[in-house]
PDB file of C-alpha atoms in Angstrom:
ATOM      1  CA  UNK A 543     114.399-210.687 -34.422  1.00 65.00           C
ATOM      2  CA  UNK A 544     115.500-207.225 -35.464  1.00 79.00           C
ATOM      3  CA  UNK A 545     118.833-205.451 -35.248  1.00 86.00           C
ATOM      4  CA  UNK A 546     119.257-202.015 -33.705  1.00 89.00           C
ATOM      5  CA  UNK A 547     122.289-199.776 -33.344  1.00 91.00           C
ATOM      6  CA  UNK A 548     122.686-196.618 -31.282  1.00 93.00           C
ATOM      7  CA  UNK A 549     125.718-194.333 -31.088  1.00 95.00           C
ATOM      8  CA  UNK A 550     125.361-191.708 -28.381  1.00 92.00           C
ATOM      9  CA  UNK A 551     126.480-188.162 -29.096  1.00 93.00           C
ATOM     10  CA  UNK A 552     129.436-188.567 -26.757  1.00 96.00           C
ATOM     11  CA  UNK A 553     130.864-191.209 -29.116  1.00 96.00           C
ATOM     12  CA  UNK A 554     130.337-189.540 -32.508  1.00 95.00           C
ATOM     13  CA  UNK A 555     132.667-187.026 -34.122  1.00 96.00           C
ATOM     14  CA  UNK A 556     129.962-184.385 -34.609  1.00 96.00           C
ATOM     15  CA  UNK A 557     128.256-185.027 -31.275  1.00 96.00           C
ATOM     16  CA  UNK A 558     124.992-186.288 -32.766  1.00 93.00           C
ATOM     17  CA  UNK A 559     123.201-189.366 -31.490  1.00 92.00           C
ATOM     18  CA  UNK A 560     122.578-191.919 -34.243  1.00 92.00           C
ATOM     19  CA  UNK A 561     119.826-194.552 -34.290  1.00 93.00           C
ATOM     20  CA  UNK A 562     119.323-197.294 -36.855  1.00 91.00           C
ATOM     21  CA  UNK A 563     117.004-200.294 -36.946  1.00 90.00           C
ATOM     22  CA  UNK A 564     115.782-202.880 -39.412  1.00 85.00           C
ATOM     23  CA  UNK A 565     112.366-204.481 -39.288  1.00 81.00           C
ATOM     24  CA  UNK A 566     112.329-208.261 -39.736  1.00 80.00           C
ATOM     25  CA  UNK A 567     108.647-208.426 -40.543  1.00 82.00           C
ATOM     26  CA  UNK A 568     106.957-210.682 -43.073  1.00 81.00           C
ATOM     27  CA  UNK A 569     108.097-210.018 -46.668  1.00 81.00           C
ATOM     28  CA  UNK A 570     104.674-208.947 -47.965  1.00 83.00           C
ATOM     29  CA  UNK A 571     103.750-206.798 -44.970  1.00 86.00           C
ATOM     30  CA  UNK A 572     103.900-203.133 -45.954  1.00 88.00           C
ATOM     31  CA  UNK A 573     105.235-200.547 -43.522  1.00 90.00           C
ATOM     32  CA  UNK A 574     103.659-197.111 -43.275  1.00 94.00           C
ATOM     33  CA  UNK A 575     105.883-194.126 -42.593  1.00 96.00           C
ATOM     34  CA  UNK A 576     103.654-191.518 -41.038  1.00 96.00           C
ATOM     35  CA  UNK A 577     103.689-188.341 -39.022  1.00 98.00           C
ATOM     36  CA  UNK A 578     100.974-187.939 -36.423  1.00 98.00           C
ATOM     37  CA  UNK A 579     100.573-184.341 -35.234  1.00 99.00           C
ATOM     38  CA  UNK A 580     100.552-183.207 -31.623  1.00 98.00           C
ATOM     39  CA  UNK A 581      96.985-183.456 -30.364  1.00 98.00           C
ATOM     40  CA  UNK A 582      94.913-182.410 -27.380  1.00 98.00           C
ATOM     41  CA  UNK A 583      92.359-184.991 -26.261  1.00 98.00           C
ATOM     42  CA  UNK A 584      89.089-184.810 -24.366  1.00 96.00           C
ATOM     43  CA  UNK A 585      88.814-185.976 -20.789  1.00 91.00           C
ATOM     44  CA  UNK A 586      87.550-189.590 -20.717  1.00 94.00           C
ATOM     45  CA  UNK A 587      88.723-190.196 -24.312  1.00 97.00           C
ATOM     46  CA  UNK A 588      90.065-193.687 -25.059  1.00 98.00           C
ATOM     47  CA  UNK A 589      92.575-194.964 -27.600  1.00 98.00           C
ATOM     48  CA  UNK A 590      92.166-198.277 -29.456  1.00 97.00           C
ATOM     49  CA  UNK A 591      95.441-200.207 -29.483  1.00 97.00           C
ATOM     50  CA  UNK A 592      95.967-203.568 -31.232  1.00 94.00           C
ATOM     51  CA  UNK A 593      93.815-205.589 -28.824  1.00 94.00           C
ATOM     52  CA  UNK A 594      92.872-203.257 -25.979  1.00 95.00           C
ATOM     53  CA  UNK A 595      91.160-199.921 -25.545  1.00 98.00           C
ATOM     54  CA  UNK A 596      92.911-197.823 -22.894  1.00 98.00           C
ATOM     55  CA  UNK A 597      92.465-194.310 -21.497  1.00 98.00           C
ATOM     56  CA  UNK A 598      93.979-191.530 -23.609  1.00 98.00           C
ATOM     57  CA  UNK A 599      96.143-188.803 -22.087  1.00 98.00           C
ATOM     58  CA  UNK A 600      95.207-185.121 -22.344  1.00 98.00           C
ATOM     59  CA  UNK A 601      97.906-184.326 -24.928  1.00 98.00           C
ATOM     60  CA  UNK A 602     100.059-186.445 -27.228  1.00 99.00           C
ATOM     61  CA  UNK A 603     103.340-185.422 -28.850  1.00 99.00           C
ATOM     62  CA  UNK A 604     103.989-185.193 -32.588  1.00 99.00           C
ATOM     63  CA  UNK A 605     105.509-188.496 -33.703  1.00 99.00           C
ATOM     64  CA  UNK A 606     107.164-190.029 -36.755  1.00 98.00           C
ATOM     65  CA  UNK A 607     106.396-193.751 -36.957  1.00 98.00           C
ATOM     66  CA  UNK A 608     107.408-196.755 -39.044  1.00 95.00           C
ATOM     67  CA  UNK A 609     104.358-198.929 -38.618  1.00 93.00           C
ATOM     68  CA  UNK A 610     103.094-202.259 -39.995  1.00 90.00           C
ATOM     69  CA  UNK A 611     100.105-201.164 -42.069  1.00 90.00           C
ATOM     70  CA  UNK A 612      97.541-203.113 -40.054  1.00 88.00           C
ATOM     71  CA  UNK A 613      98.648-202.147 -36.548  1.00 90.00           C
ATOM     72  CA  UNK A 614      98.107-199.267 -34.149  1.00 96.00           C
ATOM     73  CA  UNK A 615     101.655-199.441 -32.817  1.00 96.00           C
ATOM     74  CA  UNK A 616     105.030-199.019 -34.495  1.00 96.00           C
ATOM     75  CA  UNK A 617     108.271-200.898 -35.050  1.00 94.00           C
ATOM     76  CA  UNK A 618     110.219-197.692 -34.440  1.00 95.00           C
ATOM     77  CA  UNK A 619     109.730-193.979 -34.228  1.00 97.00           C
ATOM     78  CA  UNK A 620     110.736-190.618 -32.837  1.00 98.00           C
ATOM     79  CA  UNK A 621     108.863-187.759 -31.255  1.00 98.00           C
ATOM     80  CA  UNK A 622     109.170-183.986 -31.383  1.00 98.00           C
ATOM     81  CA  UNK A 623     111.302-184.007 -28.210  1.00 98.00           C
ATOM     82  CA  UNK A 624     114.004-186.253 -29.670  1.00 95.00           C
ATOM     83  CA  UNK A 625     112.913-189.458 -27.944  1.00 97.00           C
ATOM     84  CA  UNK A 626     113.554-192.460 -30.224  1.00 97.00           C
ATOM     85  CA  UNK A 627     112.371-196.029 -29.605  1.00 97.00           C
ATOM     86  CA  UNK A 628     112.754-199.265 -31.564  1.00 94.00           C
ATOM     87  CA  UNK A 629     110.879-202.516 -30.961  1.00 91.00           C
ATOM     88  CA  UNK A 630     112.727-205.833 -30.625  1.00 85.00           C
ATOM     89  CA  UNK A 631     110.873-209.152 -30.812  1.00 79.00           C
ATOM     90  CA  UNK A 632     111.712-211.706 -28.157  1.00 75.00           C
ATOM     91  CA  UNK A 633     110.372-215.188 -28.784  1.00 74.00           C
ATOM     92  CA  UNK A 634     109.339-217.270 -25.796  1.00 75.00           C
ATOM     93  CA  UNK A 635     107.504-220.482 -25.071  1.00 78.00           C
ATOM     94  CA  UNK A 636     105.647-218.849 -22.211  1.00 77.00           C
ATOM     95  CA  UNK A 637     102.053-217.993 -22.959  1.00 76.00           C
ATOM     96  CA  UNK A 638     100.716-214.651 -21.747  1.00 73.00           C
ATOM     97  CA  UNK A 639      98.186-214.812 -18.919  1.00 77.00           C
ATOM     98  CA  UNK A 640      95.882-212.544 -20.904  1.00 84.00           C
ATOM     99  CA  UNK A 641      95.815-210.332 -23.969  1.00 90.00           C
ATOM    100  CA  UNK A 642      97.547-207.026 -23.332  1.00 94.00           C
ATOM    101  CA  UNK A 643      99.420-204.320 -25.178  1.00 96.00           C
ATOM    102  CA  UNK A 644     101.836-205.375 -27.903  1.00 93.00           C
ATOM    103  CA  UNK A 645     105.447-204.234 -27.957  1.00 93.00           C
ATOM    104  CA  UNK A 646     104.537-202.028 -30.904  1.00 94.00           C
ATOM    105  CA  UNK A 647     101.649-200.468 -28.974  1.00 97.00           C
ATOM    106  CA  UNK A 648     104.154-199.611 -26.240  1.00 98.00           C
ATOM    107  CA  UNK A 649     106.527-197.944 -28.728  1.00 98.00           C
ATOM    108  CA  UNK A 650     103.834-195.624 -30.037  1.00 98.00           C
ATOM    109  CA  UNK A 651     102.243-194.879 -26.668  1.00 99.00           C
ATOM    110  CA  UNK A 652     105.605-194.082 -25.060  1.00 99.00           C
ATOM    111  CA  UNK A 653     106.585-191.757 -27.919  1.00 99.00           C
ATOM    112  CA  UNK A 654     103.237-189.962 -27.777  1.00 99.00           C
ATOM    113  CA  UNK A 655     103.352-189.579 -23.979  1.00 99.00           C
ATOM    114  CA  UNK A 656     106.975-188.700 -23.161  1.00 99.00           C
ATOM    115  CA  UNK A 657     109.440-185.815 -23.399  1.00 98.00           C
ATOM    116  CA  UNK A 658     112.554-187.738 -22.304  1.00 98.00           C
ATOM    117  CA  UNK A 659     113.910-191.281 -22.547  1.00 96.00           C
ATOM    118  CA  UNK A 660     113.492-191.666 -18.777  1.00 98.00           C
ATOM    119  CA  UNK A 661     109.854-190.596 -19.023  1.00 99.00           C
ATOM    120  CA  UNK A 662     109.304-193.049 -21.921  1.00 99.00           C
ATOM    121  CA  UNK A 663     110.654-195.849 -19.728  1.00 98.00           C
ATOM    122  CA  UNK A 664     108.311-194.816 -16.912  1.00 99.00           C
ATOM    123  CA  UNK A 665     105.342-194.715 -19.326  1.00 99.00           C
ATOM    124  CA  UNK A 666     106.130-198.239 -20.554  1.00 98.00           C
ATOM    125  CA  UNK A 667     106.510-199.588 -17.003  1.00 98.00           C
ATOM    126  CA  UNK A 668     103.213-197.989 -15.958  1.00 98.00           C
ATOM    127  CA  UNK A 669     101.347-199.302 -19.020  1.00 98.00           C
ATOM    128  CA  UNK A 670     102.724-202.821 -18.491  1.00 96.00           C
ATOM    129  CA  UNK A 671     101.650-202.707 -14.857  1.00 97.00           C
ATOM    130  CA  UNK A 672      98.105-201.652 -15.755  1.00 97.00           C
ATOM    131  CA  UNK A 673      97.477-203.566 -18.980  1.00 97.00           C
ATOM    132  CA  UNK A 674     100.137-206.264 -19.338  1.00 93.00           C
ATOM    133  CA  UNK A 675     101.752-207.377 -22.581  1.00 91.00           C
ATOM    134  CA  UNK A 676     100.474-210.056 -24.927  1.00 85.00           C
ATOM    135  CA  UNK A 677      98.826-210.746 -28.224  1.00 80.00           C
ATOM    136  CA  UNK A 678      99.888-211.852 -31.652  1.00 75.00           C
ATOM    137  CA  UNK A 679     102.015-209.401 -33.611  1.00 73.00           C
ATOM    138  CA  UNK A 680     102.195-211.377 -36.846  1.00 67.00           C
ATOM    139  CA  UNK A 681     100.388-210.382 -40.035  1.00 63.00           C
ATOM    140  CA  UNK A 682      99.844-213.685 -41.865  1.00 62.00           C
ATOM    141  CA  UNK A 683     101.860-215.913 -39.569  1.00 60.00           C
ATOM    142  CA  UNK A 684     101.027-216.125 -35.917  1.00 61.00           C
ATOM    143  CA  UNK A 685     104.093-215.055 -33.976  1.00 53.00           C
ATOM    144  CA  UNK A 686     103.811-216.855 -30.667  1.00 49.00           C
TER     145      UNK A 686
END
């Protein structure tokens, strides 16, 4: 599991919000740091996530992502509107009913589709309702 820290602007001397996160991924799994520009998308366009293809939105925000090299999603990232999200693994013995979006898919999709933290939360809730969550997120080792 990862560790994340957030200090809201109301608690810092300079008034800035701080975000920090580590990524407890496999030791030989490279992480890409990439910037994806704001994009307009065609009507009926789809986006390929880790295991599912879902409908794309008409416009996606510019995002900075820290991403396992083999995945669509991201461990953490920020968008042009100042929304920041970090992924935390939760291990469970429950098996998913079906393959769905991964937590990392949700990080990227929420950053691309939101202008506020509240909107990011609403995007994640909507995506979970439509597509569910499930699927292996391990590189060499199957994280179940």
